[in-house]
Tab-separated table of C-alpha atoms in Angstrom:
chain	number	residue	atom	x	y	z
Y	1	MET	CA	-15.634	-14.758	53.453
Y	2	VAL	CA	-18.659	-12.575	52.641
Y	3	SER	CA	-16.427	-9.499	52.398
Y	4	ILE	CA	-14.146	-11.264	49.901
Y	5	MET	CA	-17.161	-12.195	47.797
Y	6	ALA	CA	-18.473	-8.623	48.016
Y	7	VAL	CA	-15.115	-7.247	46.840
Y	8	ALA	CA	-15.056	-9.760	43.965
Y	9	VAL	CA	-18.588	-8.763	42.924
Y	10	ILE	CA	-17.730	-5.054	43.088
Y	11	ILE	CA	-14.587	-5.594	41.006
Y	12	SER	CA	-16.554	-7.680	38.476
Y	13	LEU	CA	-19.278	-5.040	38.233
Y	14	PHE	CA	-16.683	-2.317	37.775
Y	15	TYR	CA	-14.837	-4.264	35.060
Y	16	PHE	CA	-17.822	-5.561	33.085
Y	17	GLY	CA	-20.085	-2.585	33.742
Y	18	LEU	CA	-17.650	0.262	33.173
Y	19	TRP	CA	-14.131	-0.599	32.137
Y	20	GLU	CA	-14.723	-3.121	29.347
Y	21	PRO	CA	-17.491	-1.130	27.559
Y	22	ILE	CA	-15.369	2.025	27.683
Y	23	GLU	CA	-12.318	0.172	26.353
Y	24	THR	CA	-14.379	-1.415	23.554
Y	25	GLY	CA	-15.822	1.971	22.633
Y	26	ILE	CA	-12.364	3.548	22.495
Y	27	ASP	CA	-11.065	0.789	20.204
Y	28	SER	CA	-14.073	1.201	17.934
Y	29	LYS	CA	-13.604	4.974	17.726
Y	30	LYS	CA	-9.879	4.543	16.953
Y	31	LYS	CA	-10.731	2.263	14.031
Y	32	GLN	CA	-13.330	4.743	12.781
Y	33	LEU	CA	-10.819	7.583	13.049
Y	34	THR	CA	-8.235	5.632	11.034
Y	35	MET	CA	-10.805	4.830	8.358
Y	36	ARG	CA	-12.032	8.440	8.181
Y	37	THR	CA	-8.449	9.726	7.987
Y	38	ARG	CA	-7.782	7.474	4.994
Y	39	GLN	CA	-11.004	8.641	3.352
Y	40	LEU	CA	-10.013	12.273	3.919
Y	41	GLN	CA	-6.583	11.677	2.395
Y	42	ASN	CA	-8.171	10.053	-0.668
Y	43	ILE	CA	-10.618	12.928	-1.058
Y	44	GLN	CA	-7.822	15.492	-0.719
Y	45	GLN	CA	-5.749	13.660	-3.336
Y	46	GLN	CA	-8.705	13.485	-5.713
Y	47	ALA	CA	-9.432	17.183	-5.147
Y	48	ALA	CA	-5.827	18.070	-5.978
Y	49	GLU	CA	-6.000	15.969	-9.155
Y	50	ALA	CA	-9.309	17.619	-10.090
Y	51	ARG	CA	-7.788	21.087	-9.611
Y	52	GLN	CA	-4.837	20.112	-11.807
Y	53	LEU	CA	-7.143	18.788	-14.501
Y	54	LYS	CA	-9.303	21.905	-14.292
Y	55	GLN	CA	-6.192	24.055	-14.796
Y	56	GLY	CA	-5.233	21.945	-17.795
Y	57	GLN	CA	-2.213	20.391	-16.115
Y	58	PRO	CA	-1.741	16.659	-16.368
Y	59	ALA	CA	-2.310	14.841	-13.081
Y	60	GLN	CA	0.340	12.292	-13.970
Y	61	ARG	CA	4.094	12.564	-13.921
Y	62	ARG	CA	5.152	10.820	-17.110
Y	63	VAL	CA	8.401	8.929	-17.361
Y	64	THR	CA	10.597	9.952	-20.295
Y	65	ASN	CA	13.550	7.525	-20.291
Y	66	SER	CA	14.985	4.451	-18.563
Y	67	THR	CA	16.930	6.512	-16.004
Y	68	SER	CA	13.812	8.270	-14.733
Y	69	LEU	CA	11.934	4.957	-15.011
Y	70	LEU	CA	14.456	3.424	-12.591
Y	71	SER	CA	13.946	6.374	-10.263
Y	72	VAL	CA	10.160	6.013	-10.392
Y	73	ILE	CA	10.425	2.265	-9.777
Y	74	ASP	CA	12.659	2.847	-6.777
Y	75	THR	CA	10.453	5.553	-5.259
Y	76	THR	CA	7.121	3.846	-5.818
Y	77	SER	CA	8.347	0.411	-4.710
Y	78	ARG	CA	9.338	2.000	-1.397
Y	79	GLN	CA	5.875	3.555	-1.096
Y	80	LYS	CA	4.223	0.160	-1.544
Y	81	ASN	CA	6.764	-1.669	0.676
Y	82	LEU	CA	8.047	-3.762	-2.224
Y	83	LYS	CA	11.661	-2.535	-2.223
Y	84	GLN	CA	12.928	-5.633	-0.375
Y	85	ALA	CA	11.217	-7.904	-2.928
Y	86	LEU	CA	12.962	-6.268	-5.915
Y	87	GLN	CA	16.108	-8.333	-6.419
Y	88	LYS	CA	17.428	-7.030	-9.723
Y	89	PHE	CA	16.829	-4.238	-12.268
Y	90	GLN	CA	18.014	-4.387	-15.847
Y	91	PRO	CA	17.372	-1.487	-18.253
Y	92	GLU	CA	16.401	-2.640	-21.734
Y	93	GLY	CA	16.685	0.141	-24.257
Y	94	ASP	CA	15.610	3.699	-23.571
Y	95	ASP	CA	12.115	3.008	-22.303
Y	96	SER	CA	12.040	-0.431	-20.633
Y	97	VAL	CA	13.287	-2.087	-17.463
Y	98	ARG	CA	13.222	-5.775	-16.563
Y	99	LEU	CA	12.681	-6.604	-12.874
Y	100	TRP	CA	13.161	-9.749	-10.812
Y	101	LEU	CA	11.117	-10.116	-7.627
Y	102	GLU	CA	11.264	-12.618	-4.784
Y	103	ASP	CA	8.655	-13.116	-2.065
Y	104	ALA	CA	6.600	-10.123	-3.155
Y	105	PRO	CA	3.151	-9.730	-1.563
Y	106	PHE	CA	0.789	-10.246	-4.495
Y	107	ASP	CA	-1.779	-7.629	-3.447
Y	108	ALA	CA	0.902	-4.960	-2.955
Y	109	LEU	CA	2.427	-5.891	-6.329
Y	110	VAL	CA	-0.893	-5.404	-8.122
Y	111	GLU	CA	-1.437	-2.054	-6.377
Y	112	TRP	CA	2.101	-0.970	-7.310
Y	113	LEU	CA	1.687	-1.891	-10.975
Y	114	ASP	CA	-1.611	0.015	-11.043
Y	115	LEU	CA	0.088	3.054	-9.468
Y	116	LEU	CA	2.875	2.939	-12.055
Y	117	ASN	CA	0.341	2.812	-14.861
Y	118	ARG	CA	-2.089	5.451	-13.602
Y	119	GLN	CA	0.338	8.025	-12.226
Y	120	HIS	CA	3.466	7.523	-14.307
Y	121	GLY	CA	2.364	6.061	-17.626
Y	122	VAL	CA	4.363	2.852	-17.136
Y	123	SER	CA	2.771	-0.366	-18.355
Y	124	VAL	CA	3.556	-4.046	-18.017
Y	125	SER	CA	4.914	-5.410	-21.291
Y	126	GLU	CA	5.678	-8.932	-20.018
Y	127	ILE	CA	5.015	-10.640	-16.712
Y	128	SER	CA	5.689	-14.068	-15.270
Y	129	LEU	CA	4.705	-14.853	-11.667
Y	130	GLU	CA	5.111	-17.988	-9.594
Y	131	LYS	CA	3.146	-18.646	-6.419
Y	132	GLN	CA	5.240	-19.283	-3.326
Y	133	PRO	CA	4.419	-21.770	-0.548
Y	134	GLU	CA	3.703	-18.906	1.856
Y	135	SER	CA	0.217	-17.568	1.244
Y	136	GLY	CA	0.007	-14.367	-0.798
Y	137	LEU	CA	3.644	-14.246	-1.919
Y	138	VAL	CA	4.991	-14.553	-5.464
Y	139	ASP	CA	8.306	-14.602	-7.312
Y	140	GLY	CA	8.395	-13.117	-10.754
Y	141	ARG	CA	9.903	-11.336	-13.711
Y	142	ILE	CA	8.322	-8.190	-15.100
Y	143	LEU	CA	9.187	-6.063	-18.113
Y	144	LEU	CA	7.978	-2.506	-17.558
Y	145	GLN	CA	7.748	-0.105	-20.460
Y	146	VAL	CA	7.079	3.608	-20.706
Y	147	SER	CA	3.752	4.055	-22.488
Y	148	SER	CA	3.857	6.269	-25.539
């Protein structure tokens, strides 16, 4: 009986004294590494944009017509994981596209619209969003227009 208790105490000491602190430290360092990697990527992107600006090149890829606007919408919606939410595209004239979305994550939608504006010169001309029962999701209609 005493030997069973001794083994249990040794196992407990090993787990709580060594294993668990090491495991917690590893998890913490993994999270720090992920955060630092993201920071590095942001800094590298900003450095590239600064070099382009210093050389007099625009840091943005401007959209010129509805065909390239559709291409930019497709590419950037994939980047922000919104492709599945985009239900329908309808070009309107040479510089506008109307979109219908279903169950789009609101935060990702806002980030995507900001990306379109900052990097591609595409602005929201009209927007109508409806909150869905599931938290953070919206349905909506958006008219995107190439900024002049």
